[in-house]
XYZ file of C-alpha atoms in Angstrom:
473
model
C -121.675 -90.175 151.229
C -119.880 -90.009 154.599
C -116.564 -90.789 152.898
C -117.056 -87.929 150.441
C -118.029 -85.634 153.331
C -114.748 -86.395 155.140
C -112.705 -86.030 151.932
C -114.266 -82.630 151.199
C -113.536 -81.340 154.696
C -110.708 -78.881 155.196
C -107.389 -79.866 156.730
C -108.123 -77.861 159.898
C -111.543 -79.479 160.268
C -110.085 -82.939 159.709
C -107.443 -82.462 162.395
C -110.013 -81.071 164.858
C -112.397 -83.945 164.127
C -109.591 -86.503 164.461
C -108.290 -85.152 167.761
C -111.838 -84.780 169.128
C -112.642 -88.368 168.149
C -109.468 -89.613 169.818
C -110.246 -87.626 172.997
C -113.839 -88.901 173.123
C -112.708 -92.471 172.467
C -109.992 -92.195 175.103
C -112.402 -90.760 177.695
C -115.047 -93.376 176.917
C -112.593 -96.262 177.227
C -111.180 -94.959 180.527
C -114.704 -94.482 181.866
C -115.677 -98.028 180.926
C -112.486 -99.438 182.427
C -112.989 -97.448 185.638
C -116.625 -98.554 185.908
C -115.691 -102.138 185.283
C -112.883 -101.992 187.849
C -115.161 -100.431 190.447
C -117.815 -103.074 189.884
C -115.247 -105.861 190.105
C -113.749 -104.404 193.301
C -117.136 -103.979 194.961
C -118.170 -107.457 193.888
C -114.930 -108.921 195.206
C -115.341 -107.184 198.558
C -118.995 -108.187 198.818
C -118.090 -111.786 198.098
C -115.290 -111.632 200.684
C -117.577 -110.205 203.365
C -120.434 -112.590 202.605
C -118.225 -115.680 202.502
C -116.268 -114.619 205.572
C -119.406 -113.916 207.589
C -121.020 -117.233 206.664
C -117.814 -119.165 207.293
C -117.288 -117.605 210.711
C -120.883 -118.286 211.715
C -120.529 -121.928 210.762
C -117.087 -122.220 212.338
C -117.866 -120.682 215.744
C -119.555 -123.861 216.848
C -116.483 -125.903 215.917
C -114.098 -123.499 217.610
C -116.111 -123.603 220.874
C -116.322 -127.336 220.907
C -113.896 -129.697 222.509
C -111.799 -129.589 219.354
C -111.284 -125.854 219.539
C -107.591 -126.262 220.275
C -107.068 -128.732 217.505
C -104.805 -127.043 214.874
C -106.134 -129.377 212.197
C -109.533 -127.738 212.540
C -107.924 -124.345 212.083
C -106.069 -125.542 208.993
C -109.348 -126.796 207.593
C -110.825 -123.353 208.091
C -107.805 -121.719 206.430
C -108.291 -123.900 203.368
C -111.856 -122.554 203.140
C -110.736 -118.950 203.537
C -107.535 -119.192 201.512
C -109.150 -117.900 198.372
C -110.379 -114.862 200.271
C -106.914 -113.809 201.373
C -107.059 -115.261 204.960
C -103.693 -116.857 205.693
C -103.769 -117.112 209.501
C -106.383 -117.801 212.235
C -105.833 -117.655 215.999
C -108.150 -118.237 219.005
C -107.789 -115.810 221.934
C -108.943 -116.253 225.529
C -110.923 -113.570 227.324
C -107.621 -112.194 228.580
C -106.466 -111.968 224.898
C -103.969 -114.839 225.300
C -103.504 -116.851 222.108
C -104.602 -120.365 223.108
C -104.690 -121.822 219.557
C -103.295 -120.701 216.191
C -102.273 -121.959 212.775
C -98.954 -120.292 213.574
C -97.515 -122.368 216.512
C -95.002 -119.599 217.367
C -97.855 -117.295 218.472
C -99.438 -119.731 221.033
C -99.152 -118.302 224.537
C -98.537 -114.739 223.358
C -100.825 -111.854 224.287
C -102.571 -110.253 221.288
C -102.408 -106.508 220.963
C -105.445 -104.588 222.077
C -107.564 -103.205 219.231
C -110.573 -101.011 218.993
C -112.438 -103.896 217.441
C -112.985 -105.585 220.813
C -116.316 -103.851 221.416
C -117.832 -105.281 218.247
C -118.998 -108.742 217.430
C -117.333 -108.615 214.003
C -115.616 -105.615 212.515
C -113.498 -105.783 209.371
C -112.663 -102.872 207.032
C -112.013 -104.875 203.931
C -110.319 -103.275 200.946
C -108.593 -100.483 202.886
C -104.817 -100.455 202.937
C -103.564 -100.692 206.534
C -100.293 -99.669 208.113
C -99.213 -103.284 207.856
C -98.852 -102.980 204.137
C -101.423 -105.273 202.487
C -102.447 -107.189 205.665
C -105.704 -106.585 207.576
C -106.128 -107.939 211.114
C -109.668 -108.792 212.285
C -110.575 -109.654 215.904
C -113.921 -111.466 216.170
C -115.283 -111.926 219.702
C -117.039 -115.242 220.396
C -120.152 -114.522 222.496
C -122.592 -117.288 223.447
C -125.499 -116.033 225.474
C -124.119 -113.348 227.736
C -120.750 -114.968 228.185
C -117.664 -113.957 226.179
C -115.679 -117.084 225.390
C -112.801 -115.242 223.749
C -111.823 -113.882 220.343
C -111.013 -115.170 216.917
C -107.988 -113.298 215.533
C -107.976 -113.381 211.733
C -105.108 -112.014 209.644
C -106.376 -111.253 206.148
C -104.106 -110.434 203.174
C -105.670 -108.026 200.694
C -103.377 -108.911 197.823
C -106.324 -110.022 195.696
C -107.766 -106.499 195.870
C -104.351 -105.052 195.084
C -104.102 -107.370 192.075
C -107.364 -105.984 190.794
C -105.997 -102.466 191.116
C -102.784 -103.452 189.370
C -104.674 -105.107 186.545
C -106.821 -102.030 186.131
C -103.726 -99.824 186.117
C -102.008 -101.909 183.429
C -105.231 -102.111 181.447
C -105.583 -98.315 181.508
C -101.918 -97.939 180.585
C -102.251 -100.391 177.688
C -105.458 -98.735 176.470
C -103.877 -95.283 176.667
C -100.865 -96.435 174.673
C -103.098 -98.156 172.120
C -105.233 -95.052 171.609
C -102.114 -92.873 171.466
C -100.564 -95.128 168.811
C -103.849 -95.146 166.889
C -104.143 -91.345 167.027
C -100.477 -90.878 166.115
C -100.904 -93.204 163.132
C -103.896 -91.215 161.873
C -102.074 -87.914 162.316
C -98.988 -89.276 160.493
C -101.245 -90.540 157.707
C -102.974 -87.152 157.369
C -99.655 -85.325 157.523
C -98.191 -87.551 154.806
C -101.358 -87.277 152.736
C -101.200 -83.477 152.789
C -97.445 -82.922 152.700
C -96.887 -85.250 149.748
C -98.859 -83.087 147.252
C -97.180 -79.997 148.724
C -93.774 -81.549 147.943
C -95.143 -82.359 144.492
C -96.067 -78.701 143.997
C -92.620 -77.635 145.218
C -91.005 -79.954 142.640
C -93.341 -78.539 139.991
C -92.288 -74.970 140.834
C -88.660 -76.026 140.378
C -89.541 -77.501 136.965
C -91.400 -74.326 136.011
C -88.365 -72.229 136.984
C -86.354 -74.359 134.530
C -88.888 -73.814 131.728
C -90.907 -77.047 132.038
C -94.568 -75.960 131.950
C -96.109 -79.407 132.434
C -99.328 -79.245 134.541
C -99.692 -81.260 137.750
C -102.091 -84.204 137.696
C -105.072 -83.730 140.036
C -105.796 -86.590 142.444
C -109.522 -86.724 143.264
C -108.715 -87.972 146.775
C -106.959 -84.726 147.712
C -108.535 -82.365 150.206
C -110.264 -79.174 149.003
C -107.381 -76.879 150.000
C -104.753 -78.936 148.166
C -107.076 -79.462 145.194
C -107.684 -75.703 144.914
C -103.943 -75.107 145.214
C -103.204 -77.582 142.401
C -105.961 -76.119 140.189
C -104.701 -72.564 140.715
C -101.111 -73.694 140.111
C -102.131 -75.359 136.827
C -104.016 -72.207 135.818
C -100.859 -70.236 136.497
C -98.910 -72.682 134.303
C -101.469 -72.270 131.499
C -101.164 -68.487 131.723
C -97.381 -68.799 131.648
C -97.716 -70.974 128.536
C -99.973 -68.412 126.883
C -97.560 -65.659 127.819
C -94.622 -67.660 126.493
C -96.456 -68.305 123.219
C -97.343 -64.622 122.979
C -93.742 -63.581 123.670
C -92.513 -66.024 121.008
C -95.020 -64.600 118.532
C -93.945 -61.070 119.357
C -90.282 -62.007 118.914
C -91.121 -63.761 115.683
C -93.090 -60.771 114.415
C -90.257 -58.448 115.354
C -87.849 -60.741 113.518
C -90.126 -60.870 110.474
C -90.586 -57.131 110.561
C -86.850 -56.540 110.655
C -86.252 -59.025 107.836
C -89.153 -57.512 105.908
C -87.715 -54.020 106.232
C -84.319 -55.206 105.089
C -85.726 -57.381 102.311
C -87.989 -54.617 101.076
C -85.036 -52.289 100.720
C -83.052 -54.983 98.895
C -86.011 -55.787 96.631
C -86.338 -52.171 95.583
C -82.631 -52.074 94.817
C -82.983 -55.241 92.691
C -86.106 -54.094 90.871
C -84.540 -50.976 89.389
C -81.646 -52.726 87.570
C -84.026 -55.502 86.431
C -86.248 -52.950 84.762
C -83.211 -51.426 83.062
C -82.017 -54.891 81.873
C -85.498 -55.733 80.592
C -85.688 -52.519 78.583
C -82.186 -53.116 77.208
C -83.143 -56.626 76.053
C -86.249 -55.298 74.274
C -84.073 -52.741 72.471
C -81.514 -55.391 71.493
C -84.272 -57.623 70.122
C -85.600 -54.772 67.967
C -82.147 -54.037 66.600
C -81.430 -57.741 65.896
C -84.667 -58.038 63.948
C -83.612 -55.107 61.746
C -80.314 -56.743 60.841
C -81.975 -60.129 60.186
C -80.251 -61.983 63.014
C -80.910 -65.710 63.417
C -84.136 -66.613 65.139
C -82.258 -68.729 67.745
C -80.517 -65.666 69.166
C -83.817 -63.826 69.355
C -85.451 -66.817 71.127
C -82.565 -66.902 73.583
C -83.092 -63.229 74.355
C -86.814 -63.924 74.803
C -85.961 -66.670 77.326
C -83.676 -64.265 79.173
C -86.503 -61.741 79.190
C -88.913 -64.352 80.558
C -86.535 -65.167 83.414
C -86.130 -61.493 84.174
C -89.933 -61.151 84.202
C -90.153 -64.089 86.613
C -87.565 -62.499 88.911
C -89.414 -59.219 88.631
C -92.681 -60.966 89.588
C -90.937 -62.662 92.491
C -89.732 -59.310 93.771
C -93.221 -57.937 93.248
C -94.739 -60.813 95.260
C -92.107 -60.286 97.904
C -93.102 -56.671 98.269
C -96.786 -57.524 98.203
C -96.607 -60.415 100.726
C -97.784 -58.388 103.704
C -100.612 -56.771 101.741
C -104.083 -58.239 101.016
C -104.158 -60.136 97.702
C -106.333 -59.062 94.810
C -107.598 -62.102 92.928
C -108.559 -61.946 89.277
C -111.057 -64.807 89.168
C -111.644 -66.755 85.938
C -112.609 -70.278 84.914
C -109.651 -72.655 85.029
C -109.257 -76.222 83.815
C -107.054 -78.014 86.357
C -105.329 -80.388 83.922
C -104.614 -77.613 81.422
C -103.156 -75.431 84.207
C -100.633 -78.160 85.077
C -99.854 -78.802 81.394
C -98.983 -75.129 80.926
C -96.642 -75.251 83.910
C -95.042 -78.450 82.582
C -94.031 -76.610 79.424
C -92.085 -74.072 81.481
C -90.043 -76.721 83.326
C -89.883 -79.371 80.581
C -86.335 -78.497 79.464
C -85.072 -78.777 83.039
C -86.917 -82.027 83.853
C -85.739 -83.637 80.617
C -82.115 -82.756 81.378
C -82.401 -84.261 84.891
C -84.396 -87.315 83.751
C -87.360 -86.464 85.995
C -90.646 -87.949 84.837
C -93.927 -86.093 85.422
C -97.232 -87.999 85.493
C -100.712 -86.499 85.725
C -103.706 -88.414 87.025
C -106.294 -85.666 86.716
C -109.813 -85.726 85.278
C -109.835 -83.397 82.269
C -113.331 -82.165 83.199
C -112.340 -80.604 86.537
C -112.980 -76.855 86.283
C -113.097 -74.186 88.963
C -112.910 -70.437 89.587
C -109.552 -68.983 90.544
C -106.722 -66.562 89.802
C -104.864 -68.443 87.100
C -101.640 -66.457 87.299
C -101.305 -66.710 91.067
C -102.241 -70.418 91.200
C -99.751 -71.125 88.414
C -97.089 -69.462 90.561
C -98.086 -71.680 93.511
C -97.839 -74.924 91.560
C -94.676 -73.820 89.757
C -93.067 -73.262 93.176
C -94.001 -76.845 94.171
C -92.503 -78.205 90.934
C -89.257 -76.286 91.428
C -88.971 -77.495 95.062
C -89.489 -81.105 93.927
C -86.856 -80.781 91.182
C -84.348 -79.387 93.714
C -85.117 -82.269 96.060
C -84.915 -85.031 93.438
C -81.686 -83.747 91.826
C -81.951 -86.339 89.012
C -83.612 -89.611 87.991
C -86.939 -89.414 89.778
C -90.616 -88.732 89.337
C -93.343 -86.256 90.160
C -96.952 -87.498 90.308
C -99.940 -85.154 90.488
C -103.361 -86.623 91.266
C -106.503 -84.483 91.156
C -110.089 -85.398 92.039
C -113.318 -83.634 92.801
C -114.824 -84.367 96.211
C -118.165 -82.707 96.972
C -117.589 -78.973 96.452
C -113.788 -79.189 96.713
C -110.905 -80.227 94.482
C -108.297 -82.396 96.232
C -104.811 -82.462 94.689
C -101.977 -84.795 95.778
C -98.552 -83.514 94.743
C -95.986 -86.298 95.311
C -92.269 -86.584 94.432
C -89.421 -89.067 94.956
C -87.008 -86.581 96.515
C -85.251 -86.766 99.894
C -88.376 -85.564 101.748
C -88.748 -83.037 104.541
C -87.220 -83.776 107.984
C -89.711 -84.004 110.861
C -87.856 -81.353 112.847
C -88.708 -78.658 110.289
C -92.034 -80.025 109.007
C -94.015 -77.634 111.221
C -92.052 -74.586 110.019
C -92.002 -74.965 106.237
C -95.051 -72.703 105.752
C -93.667 -69.934 107.957
C -92.469 -66.794 106.157
C -88.713 -66.353 105.816
C -88.028 -69.928 106.893
C -85.925 -71.877 104.415
C -83.923 -75.091 104.535
C -81.920 -73.962 101.486
C -78.746 -71.947 101.726
C -79.953 -69.545 99.028
C -83.674 -69.614 99.793
C -85.657 -66.583 100.946
C -88.288 -68.653 102.805
C -91.272 -67.120 100.992
C -92.144 -69.812 98.422
C -94.375 -72.114 100.481
C -95.544 -69.273 102.721
C -96.772 -67.325 99.674
C -98.226 -70.511 98.139
C -100.295 -71.162 101.254
C -101.421 -67.546 101.455
C -102.716 -67.642 97.859
C -104.567 -70.944 98.459
C -106.122 -69.624 101.703
C -107.268 -66.499 99.799
C -109.016 -68.903 97.398
C -110.749 -70.595 100.378
C -108.461 -73.627 100.265
C -105.315 -74.820 102.026
C -102.163 -76.914 101.702
C -100.503 -79.278 104.161
C -97.733 -81.832 104.264
C -98.586 -85.550 104.449
C -96.240 -86.714 107.229
C -97.155 -90.368 106.670
C -95.477 -90.448 103.228
C -91.828 -91.483 103.706
C -90.562 -92.017 100.103
C -90.175 -88.336 99.348
C -92.570 -85.476 99.965
C -96.306 -85.272 99.409
C -98.388 -82.118 99.637
C -102.170 -82.235 99.769
C -104.048 -79.243 98.374
C -107.731 -78.374 98.635
C -109.415 -75.746 96.448
C -113.166 -74.955 96.417
C -114.764 -75.213 92.978
C -116.886 -72.038 93.447
C -118.993 -73.105 90.462
């Protein structure tokens, strides 16, 4: 819960919290170090004073005895006081003449007068004197009402200075440690937040080059960066939608221009076709009157049929953009394909293309027979063009629930993957002489019937179209 709370905090809040935590931690550590140093210093001074007082009290008797001038006794005392910083002890007469000392060079010299002479024992321990780190203590020896002399003690305060030095280095080390810790956290936060910003910068460069790939969202990002990434991805999605819309508009403009041009051409073609068709009808009538051979008449009928097919093609071309009017009737699926086979039989026989039907003869449905025949005829003609010669076309039809599923498979060269998505688009053709309306019109007719057609991309030994048509019975 706390981790999620920190993650969801803003960058500004995180930095403030981090710096505040570092400041509090730093202050707390310095306070603890200072308190500890003060306690240690006070304890050290208290121990020095207590030990020194007790040692002097015990030693006064020895110093006033007959052995008071014995330097060995003084050395013994120094060994006791050594740990307390006392390096030198001297015994002064009432006239302040040094009569005994651990430093033989000072014997016979007169000690300097100090303000301490009025006190039994006076020592300001822990205060730095003018003599650097050395503190001189004069202790008068008074027994009864008689002053026997003074004890001159030179005390080095280096142990107290060491404590101060240790505290200084400890504070310095702690400060550096906290500074390094805080710097590391700040560097981590800076890297954590600048890295996704660099990622967004790289993404903007990709977008400027046309790459509209969204940025992946890391759940560990802060709220500001996460919102920035989300908004950036939304912008990319809108750019995608706009790009798709612009492509559609361009495509529609292109189709419109082609449609305008094609419509004009179609009208120009339709007029001479009508004239040729009328001329053929007149020739047939005249040939019948002069008893011409039936073969010539049949040939003219075939020419007329082809002209009718071209005329229908032009008609469909002109009607493509208009809603279709379906003339629904009962159709037997197998018979529909048999009728189409008769139209193309001469061509398939010449090219040695075998056609097989695997269709239940009892499959019936409602549909526009003429328009559906045109759809399937277009598929046959495309397969024949693809096979060239020596191949097969297999049509399988089955009823599945309330739909008829037809598999139209050939052994041609297939459809390349790069154009597979475009074959149903109007005016797209992979043929040099194609108009690009065959499959587009086929799909439109099937959709008007409530069905559809699509390419089976898994079939690699030619091309296979799958068609669905509702039975409507």
